[in-house]
Each structure stands twice: as structure tokens, then as C-alpha cells.
Amino acid sequence: QKEVEQNSGPLSVPEGAIASLNCTYSDRGSQSFFWYRQYSGKSPELIMSIYSNGDKEDGRFTAQLNKASQYVSLLIRDSQPSDSATYLCAAFMNRDDKIIFGKGTRLHILP
Amino acid sequence: DGGITQSPKYLFRKEGQNVTLSCEQNLNHDAMYWYRQDPGQGLRLIYYSQIVNDFQKGDIAEGYSVSREKKESFPLTVTSAQKNPTAFYLCASSFSADFTQPGAFFGQGTRLTVV
């Protein structure tokens, strides 16, 4: 089982709609989870971190964590063309003290 | 300005040649990481270090070497033993934390091409 898994996409969402990105992880002891945005040819940018079960909101972004199901999600409200990018889910693996990334989901916002 | 600096931005390597990629941070971060990204792929961990003078292998360490002699610096050497080194190399750093890890911040990356 891969440590952090995401659907590769592409996920196409109309402008103004809600984009929903999902991620699962294997290490039940992980406590910290992150969402990064990566534009083509650029380095990843940290956009959200979440540590507790439930929702965490920051502007148009909401991260959701369900530790019982080992599931993390990112919702992007009022999607804009500038949100088109690859979104990487990452988890801090407490057993090894390292940050592991999923392969990323390509998001395409349709104007 | 605080940040992570990788150099060079582009690097060309001849077959059989070792090259070293630089990564420097002035964020006072304890942990530093090296990842490799191939086209259309996610990030794969090469090496990481939680403290000076200590580092661990990641998932794809073969053909690479690192050192951590200073807190601010974590250079990566791509040796001739790495058979397919053409990739985008990303360095990251973060604070260490026992419980909540605040997340890693990335440099701008180095594109390595074998010619």
C-alpha cells in the first residue's frame, strides 16, 4: 500500500463551482497533513495544513481530516482559472520523521 | 528576506560525472529534505535530515549522497552511479515538532539534465 494516495486526474471543474480533492494515507500514527499547490514548472507552495479531525477553513480553501478513515480532502470554493494546477497531498510520517507526498491531482478550472 | 535558495536553477551533467546541487536556508529550520520529481509524477524522497550531522535515506537514495555539516546547508551530490538523473530536484525545510509538524517550504528547484 502506498503511503499517500491521490487520484491523478485531471479533474475538470467549471469556474465558480466547488472543486473537491481527496487523499488517503497509510500511517495511522500520522498527525500532520498538508496540501500543496504546484503550477507547471514551479516548486510546490504550501496552502493548507491540518492536524485535528474536522474542517479547517482559510479563505476559499477548506481542508477536512478524518483520522478514523485515514482520509484528507481539500475543497476549493468559487473556483477560478488561476486555481488550475496540480495539488499535492502530504503527510508527516511520525514513525520515520519524514514528509511523504502523494503523486498529485491535476485540477483544471473551465472558464 | 527568509527563504530557501537552491542553485543552480539549471544544470547539465555529462555521463559519468558527479554534480552537487546546493540548498541553503535562513529560516532557522531544523529539518531539511531532498525530493526528486519526474515529469507528471509526484515528489519522491531522496534524503532527509532532522539535525546537523545526521541524515537518513529516503525511498530513492541509491546514486545520491548528502551532508549536513551546518544547520543552514544540505547539499545533494548526484553521483555517476545514478543511472537516470535527469529530473527536477527540490529542496525543502521545516521546523521539527514532536506532535504537529508545521509543513515544509520549498526552494525554486534545480533542473538537472544529462547530456
PDB file of C-alpha atoms in Angstrom, chain A:
ATOM      1  CA  GLN A   1       0.000   0.000   0.000  1.00  0.00           C
ATOM      2  CA  LYS A   2       1.366   3.411  -0.961  1.00  0.00           C
ATOM      3  CA  GLU A   3       1.835   5.779   1.948  1.00  0.00           C
ATOM      4  CA  VAL A   4      -0.121   8.700   0.479  1.00  0.00           C
ATOM      5  CA  GLU A   5      -2.531   8.147  -2.408  1.00  0.00           C
ATOM      6  CA  GLN A   6      -4.368  10.562  -4.676  1.00  0.00           C
ATOM      7  CA  ASN A   7      -6.248  10.274  -7.937  1.00  0.00           C
ATOM      8  CA  SER A   8      -4.068  11.711 -10.677  1.00  0.00           C
ATOM      9  CA  GLY A   9      -6.952  13.348 -12.532  1.00  0.00           C
ATOM     10  CA  PRO A  10      -7.323  15.513 -14.445  1.00  0.00           C
ATOM     11  CA  LEU A  11     -10.276  16.852 -12.518  1.00  0.00           C
ATOM     12  CA  SER A  12     -12.245  19.388 -14.559  1.00  0.00           C
ATOM     13  CA  VAL A  13     -14.477  21.835 -12.690  1.00  0.00           C
ATOM     14  CA  PRO A  14     -16.472  24.778 -14.085  1.00  0.00           C
ATOM     15  CA  GLU A  15     -15.439  28.237 -12.973  1.00  0.00           C
ATOM     16  CA  GLY A  16     -17.327  29.262  -9.844  1.00  0.00           C
ATOM     17  CA  ALA A  17     -18.045  25.682  -8.735  1.00  0.00           C
ATOM     18  CA  ILE A  18     -16.548  23.764  -5.808  1.00  0.00           C
ATOM     19  CA  ALA A  19     -13.506  21.602  -6.526  1.00  0.00           C
ATOM     20  CA  SER A  20     -13.091  18.587  -4.263  1.00  0.00           C
ATOM     21  CA  LEU A  21      -9.707  16.867  -3.977  1.00  0.00           C
ATOM     22  CA  ASN A  22      -9.171  13.684  -1.983  1.00  0.00           C
ATOM     23  CA  CYS A  23      -6.270  11.826  -0.396  1.00  0.00           C
ATOM     24  CA  THR A  24      -5.776   8.719   1.748  1.00  0.00           C
ATOM     25  CA  TYR A  25      -2.795   7.772   3.889  1.00  0.00           C
ATOM     26  CA  SER A  26      -1.490   4.533   5.354  1.00  0.00           C
ATOM     27  CA  ASP A  27       0.289   5.503   8.598  1.00  0.00           C
ATOM     28  CA  ARG A  28      -2.406   5.600  11.276  1.00  0.00           C
ATOM     29  CA  GLY A  29       0.062   7.371  13.583  1.00  0.00           C
ATOM     30  CA  SER A  30       0.429  10.405  11.288  1.00  0.00           C
ATOM     31  CA  GLN A  31      -0.654  13.632  12.956  1.00  0.00           C
ATOM     32  CA  SER A  32       0.071  16.338  10.383  1.00  0.00           C
ATOM     33  CA  PHE A  33      -1.279  16.713   6.861  1.00  0.00           C
ATOM     34  CA  PHE A  34      -0.690  19.273   4.158  1.00  0.00           C
ATOM     35  CA  TRP A  35      -1.979  20.450   0.824  1.00  0.00           C
ATOM     36  CA  TYR A  36       0.397  21.999  -1.677  1.00  0.00           C
ATOM     37  CA  ARG A  37      -0.334  23.696  -4.976  1.00  0.00           C
ATOM     38  CA  GLN A  38       2.152  23.312  -7.806  1.00  0.00           C
ATOM     39  CA  TYR A  39       1.980  25.237 -11.056  1.00  0.00           C
ATOM     40  CA  SER A  40       3.654  23.700 -14.077  1.00  0.00           C
ATOM     41  CA  GLY A  41       7.423  24.117 -13.922  1.00  0.00           C
ATOM     42  CA  LYS A  42       7.353  25.647 -10.436  1.00  0.00           C
ATOM     43  CA  SER A  43       8.030  24.364  -6.942  1.00  0.00           C
ATOM     44  CA  PRO A  44       5.179  23.359  -4.594  1.00  0.00           C
ATOM     45  CA  GLU A  45       3.562  26.026  -2.426  1.00  0.00           C
ATOM     46  CA  LEU A  46       2.059  25.157   0.970  1.00  0.00           C
ATOM     47  CA  ILE A  47      -1.576  26.260   1.052  1.00  0.00           C
ATOM     48  CA  MET A  48      -3.140  24.367   3.979  1.00  0.00           C
ATOM     49  CA  SER A  49      -2.104  22.297   6.965  1.00  0.00           C
ATOM     50  CA  ILE A  50      -4.420  20.343   9.252  1.00  0.00           C
ATOM     51  CA  TYR A  51      -3.814  18.391  12.422  1.00  0.00           C
ATOM     52  CA  SER A  52      -7.212  17.724  14.052  1.00  0.00           C
ATOM     53  CA  ASN A  53     -10.289  15.869  12.895  1.00  0.00           C
ATOM     54  CA  GLY A  54     -12.845  18.104  11.230  1.00  0.00           C
ATOM     55  CA  ASP A  55     -12.678  21.108   8.967  1.00  0.00           C
ATOM     56  CA  LYS A  56     -10.213  23.959   8.717  1.00  0.00           C
ATOM     57  CA  GLU A  57     -11.101  26.954   6.586  1.00  0.00           C
ATOM     58  CA  ASP A  58      -8.798  29.566   5.060  1.00  0.00           C
ATOM     59  CA  GLY A  59     -10.432  31.885   2.565  1.00  0.00           C
ATOM     60  CA  ARG A  60     -11.783  29.826  -0.335  1.00  0.00           C
ATOM     61  CA  PHE A  61      -9.985  26.707   0.869  1.00  0.00           C
ATOM     62  CA  THR A  62     -11.289  24.138   3.358  1.00  0.00           C
ATOM     63  CA  ALA A  63      -9.245  21.156   4.473  1.00  0.00           C
ATOM     64  CA  GLN A  64     -11.039  18.193   6.009  1.00  0.00           C
ATOM     65  CA  LEU A  65      -9.448  15.429   8.075  1.00  0.00           C
ATOM     66  CA  ASN A  66     -10.952  12.114   9.160  1.00  0.00           C
ATOM     67  CA  LYS A  67      -8.328  10.124  11.076  1.00  0.00           C
ATOM     68  CA  ALA A  68     -10.602   7.117  11.612  1.00  0.00           C
ATOM     69  CA  SER A  69     -10.935   6.718   7.834  1.00  0.00           C
ATOM     70  CA  GLN A  70      -7.358   7.943   7.161  1.00  0.00           C
ATOM     71  CA  TYR A  71      -8.741  10.464   4.726  1.00  0.00           C
ATOM     72  CA  VAL A  72      -7.883  14.074   3.939  1.00  0.00           C
ATOM     73  CA  SER A  73      -9.652  16.346   1.489  1.00  0.00           C
ATOM     74  CA  LEU A  74      -9.380  19.863   0.113  1.00  0.00           C
ATOM     75  CA  LEU A  75     -12.354  21.896  -1.054  1.00  0.00           C
ATOM     76  CA  ILE A  76     -11.879  24.973  -3.209  1.00  0.00           C
ATOM     77  CA  ARG A  77     -14.950  27.202  -3.339  1.00  0.00           C
ATOM     78  CA  ASP A  78     -15.701  29.638  -6.155  1.00  0.00           C
ATOM     79  CA  SER A  79     -13.041  28.015  -8.337  1.00  0.00           C
ATOM     80  CA  GLN A  80     -11.039  30.395 -10.511  1.00  0.00           C
ATOM     81  CA  PRO A  81      -8.965  29.680 -13.640  1.00  0.00           C
ATOM     82  CA  SER A  82      -5.903  30.598 -11.565  1.00  0.00           C
ATOM     83  CA  ASP A  83      -6.643  27.564  -9.370  1.00  0.00           C
ATOM     84  CA  SER A  84      -5.713  25.298 -12.288  1.00  0.00           C
ATOM     85  CA  ALA A  85      -2.646  23.455 -11.024  1.00  0.00           C
ATOM     86  CA  THR A  86      -1.529  20.161  -9.545  1.00  0.00           C
ATOM     87  CA  TYR A  87      -2.482  19.710  -5.897  1.00  0.00           C
ATOM     88  CA  LEU A  88      -0.208  17.562  -3.770  1.00  0.00           C
ATOM     89  CA  CYS A  89      -1.306  15.918  -0.547  1.00  0.00           C
ATOM     90  CA  ALA A  90       1.412  15.227   2.035  1.00  0.00           C
ATOM     91  CA  ALA A  91       1.619  13.598   5.450  1.00  0.00           C
ATOM     92  CA  PHE A  92       4.217  13.716   8.166  1.00  0.00           C
ATOM     93  CA  MET A  93       5.094  10.121   8.984  1.00  0.00           C
ATOM     94  CA  ASN A  94       5.712  10.115  12.738  1.00  0.00           C
ATOM     95  CA  ARG A  95       7.309   6.673  12.716  1.00  0.00           C
ATOM     96  CA  ASP A  96      10.105   7.898  10.427  1.00  0.00           C
ATOM     97  CA  ASP A  97      10.053  11.694  10.965  1.00  0.00           C
ATOM     98  CA  LYS A  98       9.643  12.422   7.268  1.00  0.00           C
ATOM     99  CA  ILE A  99       7.155  14.134   4.957  1.00  0.00           C
ATOM    100  CA  ILE A 100       5.754  11.927   2.205  1.00  0.00           C
ATOM    101  CA  PHE A 101       3.834  13.220  -0.817  1.00  0.00           C
ATOM    102  CA  GLY A 102       1.148  11.744  -2.986  1.00  0.00           C
ATOM    103  CA  LYS A 103       1.549  11.902  -6.754  1.00  0.00           C
ATOM    104  CA  GLY A 104      -0.803  14.850  -7.025  1.00  0.00           C
ATOM    105  CA  THR A 105      -4.144  15.579  -8.681  1.00  0.00           C
ATOM    106  CA  ARG A 106      -4.258  17.826 -11.741  1.00  0.00           C
ATOM    107  CA  LEU A 107      -7.090  20.320 -11.459  1.00  0.00           C
ATOM    108  CA  HIS A 108      -8.417  22.186 -14.482  1.00  0.00           C
ATOM    109  CA  ILE A 109     -10.896  25.009 -13.975  1.00  0.00           C
ATOM    110  CA  LEU A 110     -13.029  25.502 -17.080  1.00  0.00           C
ATOM    111  CA  PRO A 111     -13.741  29.196 -17.897  1.00  0.00           C
TER     112      PRO A 111
END
